[in-house]
mmCIF file of C-alpha atoms and ligand atoms in Angstrom:
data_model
loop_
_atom_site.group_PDB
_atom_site.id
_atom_site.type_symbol
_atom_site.label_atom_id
_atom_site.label_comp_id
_atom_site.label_asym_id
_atom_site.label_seq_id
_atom_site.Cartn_x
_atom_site.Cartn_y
_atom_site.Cartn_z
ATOM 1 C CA UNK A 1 -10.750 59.609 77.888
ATOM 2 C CA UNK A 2 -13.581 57.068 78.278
ATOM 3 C CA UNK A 3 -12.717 53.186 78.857
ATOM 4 C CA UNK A 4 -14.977 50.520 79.273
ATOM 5 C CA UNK A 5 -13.633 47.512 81.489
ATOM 6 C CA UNK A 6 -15.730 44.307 81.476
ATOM 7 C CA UNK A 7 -18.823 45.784 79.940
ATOM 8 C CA UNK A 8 -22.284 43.289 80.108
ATOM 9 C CA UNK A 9 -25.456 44.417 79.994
ATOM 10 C CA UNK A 10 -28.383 42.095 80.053
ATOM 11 C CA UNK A 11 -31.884 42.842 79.382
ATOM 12 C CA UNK A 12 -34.939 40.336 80.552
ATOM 13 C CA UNK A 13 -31.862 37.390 80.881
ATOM 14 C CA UNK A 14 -30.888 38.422 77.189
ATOM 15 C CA UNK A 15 -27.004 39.359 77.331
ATOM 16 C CA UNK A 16 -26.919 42.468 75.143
ATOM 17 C CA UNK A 17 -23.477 43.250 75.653
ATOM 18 C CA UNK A 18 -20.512 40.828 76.639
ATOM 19 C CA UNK A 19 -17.746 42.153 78.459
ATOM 20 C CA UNK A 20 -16.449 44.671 76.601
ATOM 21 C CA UNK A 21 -12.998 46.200 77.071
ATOM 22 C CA UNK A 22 -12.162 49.333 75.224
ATOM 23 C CA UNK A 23 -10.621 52.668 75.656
ATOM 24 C CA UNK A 24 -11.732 55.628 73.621
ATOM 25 C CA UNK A 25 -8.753 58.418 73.355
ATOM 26 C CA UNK A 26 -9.340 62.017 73.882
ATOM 27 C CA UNK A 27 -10.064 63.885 70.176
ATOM 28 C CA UNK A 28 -10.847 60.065 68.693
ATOM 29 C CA UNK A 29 -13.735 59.755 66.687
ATOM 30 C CA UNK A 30 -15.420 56.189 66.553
ATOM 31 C CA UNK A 31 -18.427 55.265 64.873
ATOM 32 C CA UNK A 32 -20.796 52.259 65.944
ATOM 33 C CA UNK A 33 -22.316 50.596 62.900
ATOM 34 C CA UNK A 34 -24.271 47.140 62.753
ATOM 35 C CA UNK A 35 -27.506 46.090 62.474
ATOM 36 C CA UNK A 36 -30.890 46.941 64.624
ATOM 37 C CA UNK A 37 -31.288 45.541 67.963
ATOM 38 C CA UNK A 38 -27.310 44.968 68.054
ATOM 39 C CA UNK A 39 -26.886 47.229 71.321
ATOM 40 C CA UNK A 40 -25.813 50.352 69.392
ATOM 41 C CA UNK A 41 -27.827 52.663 71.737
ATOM 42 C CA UNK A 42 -27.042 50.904 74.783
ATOM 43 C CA UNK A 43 -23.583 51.173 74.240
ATOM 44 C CA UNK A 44 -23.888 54.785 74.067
ATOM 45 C CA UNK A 45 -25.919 55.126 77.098
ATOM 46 C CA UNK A 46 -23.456 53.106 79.101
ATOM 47 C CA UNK A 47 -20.730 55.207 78.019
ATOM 48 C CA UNK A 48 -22.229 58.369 79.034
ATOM 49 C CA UNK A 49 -23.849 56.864 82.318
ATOM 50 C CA UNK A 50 -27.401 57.094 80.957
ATOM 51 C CA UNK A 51 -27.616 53.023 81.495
ATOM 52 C CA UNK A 52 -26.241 51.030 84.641
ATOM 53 C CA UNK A 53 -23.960 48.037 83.046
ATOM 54 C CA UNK A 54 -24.668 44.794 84.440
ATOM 55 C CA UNK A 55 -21.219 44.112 84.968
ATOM 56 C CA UNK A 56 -18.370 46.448 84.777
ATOM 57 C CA UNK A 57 -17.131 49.610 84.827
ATOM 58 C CA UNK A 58 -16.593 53.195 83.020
ATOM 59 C CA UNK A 59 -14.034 54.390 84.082
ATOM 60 C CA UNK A 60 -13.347 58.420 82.660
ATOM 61 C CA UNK A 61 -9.829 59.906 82.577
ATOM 62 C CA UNK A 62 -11.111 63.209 84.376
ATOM 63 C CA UNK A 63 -14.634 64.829 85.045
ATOM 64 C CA UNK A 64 -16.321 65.002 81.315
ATOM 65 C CA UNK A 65 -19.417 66.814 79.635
ATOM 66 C CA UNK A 66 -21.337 65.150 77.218
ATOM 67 C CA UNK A 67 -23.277 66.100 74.996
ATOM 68 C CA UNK A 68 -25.942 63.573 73.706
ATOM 69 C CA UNK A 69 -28.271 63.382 70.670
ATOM 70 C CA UNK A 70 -30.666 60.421 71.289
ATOM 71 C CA UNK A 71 -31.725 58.759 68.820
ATOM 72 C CA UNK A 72 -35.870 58.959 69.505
ATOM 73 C CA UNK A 73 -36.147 63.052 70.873
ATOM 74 C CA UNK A 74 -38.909 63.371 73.663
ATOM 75 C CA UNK A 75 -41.890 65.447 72.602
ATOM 76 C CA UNK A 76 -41.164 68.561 75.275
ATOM 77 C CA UNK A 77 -44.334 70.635 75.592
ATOM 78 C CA UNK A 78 -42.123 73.734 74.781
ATOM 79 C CA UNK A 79 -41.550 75.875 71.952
ATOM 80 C CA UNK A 80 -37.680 74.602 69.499
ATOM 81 C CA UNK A 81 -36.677 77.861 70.508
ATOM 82 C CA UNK A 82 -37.922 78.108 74.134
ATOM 83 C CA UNK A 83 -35.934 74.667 74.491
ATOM 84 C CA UNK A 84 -33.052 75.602 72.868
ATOM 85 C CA UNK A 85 -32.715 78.543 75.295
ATOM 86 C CA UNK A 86 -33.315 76.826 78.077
ATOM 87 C CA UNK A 87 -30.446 74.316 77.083
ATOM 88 C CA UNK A 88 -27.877 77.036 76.232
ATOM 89 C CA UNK A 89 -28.212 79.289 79.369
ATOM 90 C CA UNK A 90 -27.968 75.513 81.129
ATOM 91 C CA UNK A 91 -24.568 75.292 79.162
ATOM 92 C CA UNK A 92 -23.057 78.777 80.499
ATOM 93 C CA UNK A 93 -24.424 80.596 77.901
ATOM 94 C CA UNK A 94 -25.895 84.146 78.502
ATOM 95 C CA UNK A 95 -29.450 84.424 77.002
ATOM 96 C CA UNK A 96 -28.505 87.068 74.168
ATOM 97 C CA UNK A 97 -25.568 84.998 72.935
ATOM 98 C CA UNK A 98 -27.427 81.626 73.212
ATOM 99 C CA UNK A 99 -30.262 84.047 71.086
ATOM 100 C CA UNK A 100 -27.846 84.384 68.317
ATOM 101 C CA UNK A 101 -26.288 81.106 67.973
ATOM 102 C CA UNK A 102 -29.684 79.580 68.077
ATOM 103 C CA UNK A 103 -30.739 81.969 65.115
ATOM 104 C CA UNK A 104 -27.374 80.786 63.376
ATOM 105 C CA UNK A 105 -27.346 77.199 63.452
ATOM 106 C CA UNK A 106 -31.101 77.178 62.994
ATOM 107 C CA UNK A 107 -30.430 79.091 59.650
ATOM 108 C CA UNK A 108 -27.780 76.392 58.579
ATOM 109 C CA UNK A 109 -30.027 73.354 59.339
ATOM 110 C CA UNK A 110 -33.158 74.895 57.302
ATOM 111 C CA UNK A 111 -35.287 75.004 60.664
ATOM 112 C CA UNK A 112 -35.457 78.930 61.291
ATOM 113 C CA UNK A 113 -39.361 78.982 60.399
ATOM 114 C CA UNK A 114 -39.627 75.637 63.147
ATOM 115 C CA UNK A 115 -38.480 77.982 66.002
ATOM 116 C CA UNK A 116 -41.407 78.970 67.624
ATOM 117 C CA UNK A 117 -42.922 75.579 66.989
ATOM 118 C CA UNK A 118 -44.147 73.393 70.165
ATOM 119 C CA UNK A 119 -41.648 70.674 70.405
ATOM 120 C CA UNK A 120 -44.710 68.534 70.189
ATOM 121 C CA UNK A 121 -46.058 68.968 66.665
ATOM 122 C CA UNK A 122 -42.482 69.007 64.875
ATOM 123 C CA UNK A 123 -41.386 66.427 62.685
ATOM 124 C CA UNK A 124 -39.521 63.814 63.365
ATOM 125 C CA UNK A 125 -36.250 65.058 60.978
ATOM 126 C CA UNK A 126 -37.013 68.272 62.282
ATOM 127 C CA UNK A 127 -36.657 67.416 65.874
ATOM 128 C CA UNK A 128 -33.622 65.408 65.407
ATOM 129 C CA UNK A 129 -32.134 68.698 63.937
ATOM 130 C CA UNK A 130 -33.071 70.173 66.984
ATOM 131 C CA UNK A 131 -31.059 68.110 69.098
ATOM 132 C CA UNK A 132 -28.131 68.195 67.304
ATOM 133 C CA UNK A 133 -28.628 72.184 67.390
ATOM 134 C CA UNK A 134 -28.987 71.193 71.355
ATOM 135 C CA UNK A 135 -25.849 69.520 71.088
ATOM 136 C CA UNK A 136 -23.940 71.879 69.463
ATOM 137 C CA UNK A 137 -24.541 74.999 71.080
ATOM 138 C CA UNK A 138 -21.789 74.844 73.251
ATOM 139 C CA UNK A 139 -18.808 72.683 72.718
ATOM 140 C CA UNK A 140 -18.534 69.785 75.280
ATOM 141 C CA UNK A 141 -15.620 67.023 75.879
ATOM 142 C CA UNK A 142 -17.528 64.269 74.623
ATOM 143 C CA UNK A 143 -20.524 64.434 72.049
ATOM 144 C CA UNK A 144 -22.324 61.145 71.540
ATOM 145 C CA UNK A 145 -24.481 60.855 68.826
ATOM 146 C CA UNK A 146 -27.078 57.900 68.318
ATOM 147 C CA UNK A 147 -28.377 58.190 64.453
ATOM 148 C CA UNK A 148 -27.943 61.982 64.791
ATOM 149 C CA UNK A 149 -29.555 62.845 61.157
ATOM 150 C CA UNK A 150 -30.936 59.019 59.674
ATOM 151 C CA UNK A 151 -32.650 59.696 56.275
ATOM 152 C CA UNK A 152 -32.008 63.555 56.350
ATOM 153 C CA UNK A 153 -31.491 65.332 53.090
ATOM 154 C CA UNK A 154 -28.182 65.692 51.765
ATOM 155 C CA UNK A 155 -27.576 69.647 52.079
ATOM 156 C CA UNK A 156 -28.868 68.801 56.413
ATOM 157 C CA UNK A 157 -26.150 66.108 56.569
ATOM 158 C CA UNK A 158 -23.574 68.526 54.663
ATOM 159 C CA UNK A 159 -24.411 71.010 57.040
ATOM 160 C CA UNK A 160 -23.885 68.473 59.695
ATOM 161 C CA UNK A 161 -20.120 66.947 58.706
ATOM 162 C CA UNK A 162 -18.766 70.764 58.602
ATOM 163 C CA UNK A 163 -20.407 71.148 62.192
ATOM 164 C CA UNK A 164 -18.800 68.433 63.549
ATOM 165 C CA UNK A 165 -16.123 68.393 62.120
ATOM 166 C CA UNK A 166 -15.589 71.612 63.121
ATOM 167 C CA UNK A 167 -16.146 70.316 66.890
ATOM 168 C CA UNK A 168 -13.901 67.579 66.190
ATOM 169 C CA UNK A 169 -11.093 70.941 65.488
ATOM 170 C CA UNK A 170 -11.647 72.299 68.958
ATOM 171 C CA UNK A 171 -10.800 68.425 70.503
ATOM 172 C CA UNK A 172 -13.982 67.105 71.375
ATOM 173 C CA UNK A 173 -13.797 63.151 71.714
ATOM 174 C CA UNK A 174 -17.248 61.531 68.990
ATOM 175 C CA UNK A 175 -19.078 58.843 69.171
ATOM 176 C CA UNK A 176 -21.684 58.136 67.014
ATOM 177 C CA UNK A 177 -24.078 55.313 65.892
ATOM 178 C CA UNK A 178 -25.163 55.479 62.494
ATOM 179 C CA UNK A 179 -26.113 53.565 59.717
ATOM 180 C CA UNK A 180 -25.098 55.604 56.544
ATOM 181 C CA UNK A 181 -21.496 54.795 55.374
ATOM 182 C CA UNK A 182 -20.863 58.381 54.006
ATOM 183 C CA UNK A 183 -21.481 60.337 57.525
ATOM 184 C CA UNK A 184 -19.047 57.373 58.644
ATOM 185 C CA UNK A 185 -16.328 58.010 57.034
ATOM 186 C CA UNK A 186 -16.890 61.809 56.465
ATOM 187 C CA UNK A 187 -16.508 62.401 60.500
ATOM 188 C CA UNK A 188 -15.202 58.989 62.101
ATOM 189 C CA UNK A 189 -11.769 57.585 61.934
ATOM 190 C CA UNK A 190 -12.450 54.233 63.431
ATOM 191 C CA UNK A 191 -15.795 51.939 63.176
ATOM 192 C CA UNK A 192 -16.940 49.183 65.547
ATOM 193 C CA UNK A 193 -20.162 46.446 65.480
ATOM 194 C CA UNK A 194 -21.471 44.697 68.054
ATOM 195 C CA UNK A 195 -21.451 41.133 67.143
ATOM 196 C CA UNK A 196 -22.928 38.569 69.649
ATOM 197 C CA UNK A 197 -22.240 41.471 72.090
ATOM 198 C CA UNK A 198 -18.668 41.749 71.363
ATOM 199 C CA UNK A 199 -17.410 45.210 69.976
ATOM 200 C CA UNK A 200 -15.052 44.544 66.808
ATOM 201 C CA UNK A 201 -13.612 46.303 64.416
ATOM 202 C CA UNK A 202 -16.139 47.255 61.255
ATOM 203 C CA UNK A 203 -14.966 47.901 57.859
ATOM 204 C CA UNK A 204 -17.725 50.069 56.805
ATOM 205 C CA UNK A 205 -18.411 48.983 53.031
ATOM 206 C CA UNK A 206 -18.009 51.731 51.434
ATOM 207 C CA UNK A 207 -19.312 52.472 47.629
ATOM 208 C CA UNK A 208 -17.474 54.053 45.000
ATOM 209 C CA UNK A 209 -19.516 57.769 44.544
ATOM 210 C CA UNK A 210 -18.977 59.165 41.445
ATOM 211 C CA UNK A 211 -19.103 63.083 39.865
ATOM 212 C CA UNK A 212 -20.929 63.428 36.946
ATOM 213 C CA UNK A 213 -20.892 66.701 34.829
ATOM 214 C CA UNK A 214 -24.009 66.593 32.379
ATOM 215 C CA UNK A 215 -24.413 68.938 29.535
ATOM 216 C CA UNK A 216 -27.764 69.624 27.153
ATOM 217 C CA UNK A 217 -27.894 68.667 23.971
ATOM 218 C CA UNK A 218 -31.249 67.833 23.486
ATOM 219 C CA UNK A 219 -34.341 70.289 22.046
ATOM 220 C CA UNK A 220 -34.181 73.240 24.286
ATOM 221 C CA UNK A 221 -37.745 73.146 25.276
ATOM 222 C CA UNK A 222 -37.720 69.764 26.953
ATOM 223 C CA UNK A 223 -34.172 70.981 28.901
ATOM 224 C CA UNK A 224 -36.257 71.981 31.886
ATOM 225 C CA UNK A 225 -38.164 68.642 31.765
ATOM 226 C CA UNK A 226 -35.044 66.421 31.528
ATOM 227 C CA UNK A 227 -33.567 68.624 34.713
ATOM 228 C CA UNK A 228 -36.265 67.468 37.112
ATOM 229 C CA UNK A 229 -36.164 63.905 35.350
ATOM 230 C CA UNK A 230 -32.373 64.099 36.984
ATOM 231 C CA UNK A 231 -33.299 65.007 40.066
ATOM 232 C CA UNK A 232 -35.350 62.233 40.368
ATOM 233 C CA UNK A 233 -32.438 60.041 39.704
ATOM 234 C CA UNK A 234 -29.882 61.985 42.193
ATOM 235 C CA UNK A 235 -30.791 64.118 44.812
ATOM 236 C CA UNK A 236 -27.714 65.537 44.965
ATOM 237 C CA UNK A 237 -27.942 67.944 42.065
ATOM 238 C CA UNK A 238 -26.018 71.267 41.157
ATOM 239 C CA UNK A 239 -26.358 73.606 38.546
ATOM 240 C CA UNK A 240 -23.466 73.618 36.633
ATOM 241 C CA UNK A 241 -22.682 75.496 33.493
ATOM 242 C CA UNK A 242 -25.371 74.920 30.696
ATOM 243 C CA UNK A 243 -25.549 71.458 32.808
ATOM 244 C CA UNK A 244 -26.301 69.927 36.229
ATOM 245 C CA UNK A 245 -23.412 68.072 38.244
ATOM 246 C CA UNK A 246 -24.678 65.296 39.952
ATOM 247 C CA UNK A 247 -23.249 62.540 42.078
ATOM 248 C CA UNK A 248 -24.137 58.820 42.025
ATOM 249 C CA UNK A 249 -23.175 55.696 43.242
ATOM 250 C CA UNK A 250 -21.267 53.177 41.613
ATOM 251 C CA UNK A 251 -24.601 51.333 41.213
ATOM 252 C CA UNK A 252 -26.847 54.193 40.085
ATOM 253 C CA UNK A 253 -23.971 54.576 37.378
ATOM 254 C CA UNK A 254 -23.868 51.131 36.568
ATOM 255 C CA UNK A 255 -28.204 51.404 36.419
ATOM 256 C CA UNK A 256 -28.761 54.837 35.410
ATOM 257 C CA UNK A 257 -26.073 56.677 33.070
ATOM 258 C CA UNK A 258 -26.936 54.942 29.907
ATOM 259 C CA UNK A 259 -30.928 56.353 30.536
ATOM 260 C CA UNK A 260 -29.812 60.158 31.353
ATOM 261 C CA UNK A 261 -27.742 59.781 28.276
ATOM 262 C CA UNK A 262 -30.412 58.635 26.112
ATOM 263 C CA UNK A 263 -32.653 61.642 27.678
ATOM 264 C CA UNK A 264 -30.494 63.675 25.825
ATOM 265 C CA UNK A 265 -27.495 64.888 28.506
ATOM 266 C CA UNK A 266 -24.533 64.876 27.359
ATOM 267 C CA UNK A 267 -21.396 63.430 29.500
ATOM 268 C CA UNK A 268 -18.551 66.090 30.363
ATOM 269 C CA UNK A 269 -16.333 64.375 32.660
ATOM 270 C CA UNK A 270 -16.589 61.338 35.174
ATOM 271 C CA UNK A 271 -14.621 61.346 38.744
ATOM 272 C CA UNK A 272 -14.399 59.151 41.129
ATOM 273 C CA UNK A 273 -14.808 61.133 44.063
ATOM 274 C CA UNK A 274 -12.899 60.012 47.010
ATOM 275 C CA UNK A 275 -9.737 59.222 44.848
ATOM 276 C CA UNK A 276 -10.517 62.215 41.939
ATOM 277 C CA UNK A 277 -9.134 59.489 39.142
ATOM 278 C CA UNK A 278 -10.630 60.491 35.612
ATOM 279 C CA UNK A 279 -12.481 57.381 34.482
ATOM 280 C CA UNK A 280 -11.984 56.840 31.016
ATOM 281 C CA UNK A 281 -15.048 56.931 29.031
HETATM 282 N N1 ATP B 301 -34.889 49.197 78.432
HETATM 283 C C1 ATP B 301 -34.861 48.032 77.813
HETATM 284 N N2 ATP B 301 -35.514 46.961 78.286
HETATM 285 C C2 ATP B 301 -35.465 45.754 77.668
HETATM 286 N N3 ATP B 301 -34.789 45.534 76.537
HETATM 287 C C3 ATP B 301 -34.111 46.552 75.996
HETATM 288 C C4 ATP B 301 -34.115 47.849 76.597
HETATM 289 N N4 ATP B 301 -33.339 48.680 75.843
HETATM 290 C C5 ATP B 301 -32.881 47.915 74.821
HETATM 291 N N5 ATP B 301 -33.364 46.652 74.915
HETATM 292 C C6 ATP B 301 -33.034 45.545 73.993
HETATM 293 O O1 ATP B 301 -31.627 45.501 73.827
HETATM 294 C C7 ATP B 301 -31.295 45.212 72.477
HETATM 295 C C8 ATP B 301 -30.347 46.272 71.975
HETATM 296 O O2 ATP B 301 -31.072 47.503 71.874
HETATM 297 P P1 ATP B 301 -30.414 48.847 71.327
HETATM 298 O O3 ATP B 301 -31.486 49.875 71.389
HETATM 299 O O4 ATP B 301 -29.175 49.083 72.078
HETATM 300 O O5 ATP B 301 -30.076 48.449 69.823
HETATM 301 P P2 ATP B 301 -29.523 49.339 68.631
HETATM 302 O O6 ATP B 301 -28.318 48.650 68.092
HETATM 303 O O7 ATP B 301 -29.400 50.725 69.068
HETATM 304 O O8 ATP B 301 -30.696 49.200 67.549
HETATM 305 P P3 ATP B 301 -31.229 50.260 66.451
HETATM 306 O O9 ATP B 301 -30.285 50.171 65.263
HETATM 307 O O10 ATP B 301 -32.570 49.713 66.098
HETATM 308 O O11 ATP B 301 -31.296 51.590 67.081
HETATM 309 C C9 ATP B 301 -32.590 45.101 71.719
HETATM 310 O O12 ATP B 301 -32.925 43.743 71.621
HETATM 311 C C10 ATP B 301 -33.596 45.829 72.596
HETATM 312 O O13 ATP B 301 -34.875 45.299 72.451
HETATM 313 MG MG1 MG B 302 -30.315 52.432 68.540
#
């Protein structure tokens, strides 16, 4: 679909990126981890012709759209919804339809009271939403995504895998930078870094999550208490039964299961949640 031959970029005499040769298949997904300042965004703007290269080509298989998601949104002195419009009528789509899917996805993301909004005054979560909403209104060939939801809350970035991966059904090619392992390897099948300017293979280090099903045993009074107490240790937190079910990481297990149990929660079950294995308590 996309490949890059003999990629450089250079910034101020600084070599950002060092001839890089890679081809990116048609349906792949790729993510581009590593740290700041590594040429993440760069990469992405080459790719989609936002950014000249220095040296090199892109050369693309047949004509594409992209779809892009940058990673700092320009403050547009227009209303969420008055942009969004304008962006899906610009896609093909007629006004009334582009109307309802707006109202849809603005409903899943937890923006629908943001709509009429200027573009100016929203938050910065809140207008990152709004370009992925952007992004998604129509489906294109390529989506490239550059830290689509960083430091969102967990139902957003939910919301956000099932969208995409959704897209990813219909055969759109993804790439996306991003620094949190779980969007990763929820929506990517391959991960690169940019090392010294070279792209190379990442192995995204991921932690074991774990499923923890909590019941209370303590004085009934002081249930409601230890509930938010919980949800100040995980903020991914379900009702479940006379319990919660929360989810933790192999650390905030290793830190934090021996206080919740002390609170007075009592432990149903343990799961290791990519693999399901019971964990022997
Ligand atoms: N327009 C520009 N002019 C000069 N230098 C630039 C420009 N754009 C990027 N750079 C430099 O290129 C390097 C790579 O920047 P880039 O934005 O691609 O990094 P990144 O990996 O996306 O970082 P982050 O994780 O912080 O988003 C940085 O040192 C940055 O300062
Ligand atoms: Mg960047």
């Amino acid at each position: 679909m996309i490949h890059l031959q003999q990629i450089s970029k250079k910034y101020d005499e600084k070599w950002i990126l060092k001839d890089i040769n890679q081809y990116f298949p048609e349906g792949s997904a790729t993510a581009i981890v590593g740290h700041n300042g590594c040429g993440k965004s760069t990469l992405l703007k080459i790719l989609s012709g936002l950014v000249v290269p220095s040296k090199g080509r892109v050369q693309y298989d047949r004509p594409i759209t992209f779809h892009y998601v940058p990673e700092k949104f320009p403050a547009i002195p227009l209303t969420a919804e008055q942009y969004l419009l304008h962006t899906g009528v610009m896609d093909g789509l007629p006004v009334s339809q582009a109307r309802v899917r707006i109202r849809e996805l603005a409903e899943d993301f937890y923006v629908t009271e943001h709509l009429q909004s200027d573009m100016t005054v929203l938050s910065k979560g809140t207008l990152q939403k709004i370009g992925v909403i952007q992004a998604i209104l129509t489906v294109p060939d390529v989506l490239l995504l550059d830290e689509p939801l960083s430091g969102q809350d967990v139902d957003s970035q939910k919301v956000f895998v099932e969208k995409i991966n959704d897209l990813r059904s219909r055969g759109i090619t993804l790439l996306m930078s991003c620094h949190e392992p779980e969007l990763v390897e929820a929506i990517t099948e391959k991960s690169y870094t940019i090392a010294q300017g070279v792209l190379v293979p990442a192995s995204v280090a991921k932690e074991d999550r774990y499923l923890v099903l909590l019941h209370w045993a303590g004085a009934a009074e002081e249930k409601q208490r230890a509930g938010e107490r919980l949800k100040g240790i995980s903020e991914d937190i379900l009702p479940y039964g006379e319990g919660y079910q929360i989810r933790l990481t192999q650390q905030a297990c290793d830190c934090r299961l021996e206080e919740i149990l002390a609170q007075g929660w009592k432990l149903r079950s343990l799961q290791k949640i990519q693999t399901g294995e019971k964990v022997s308590l």
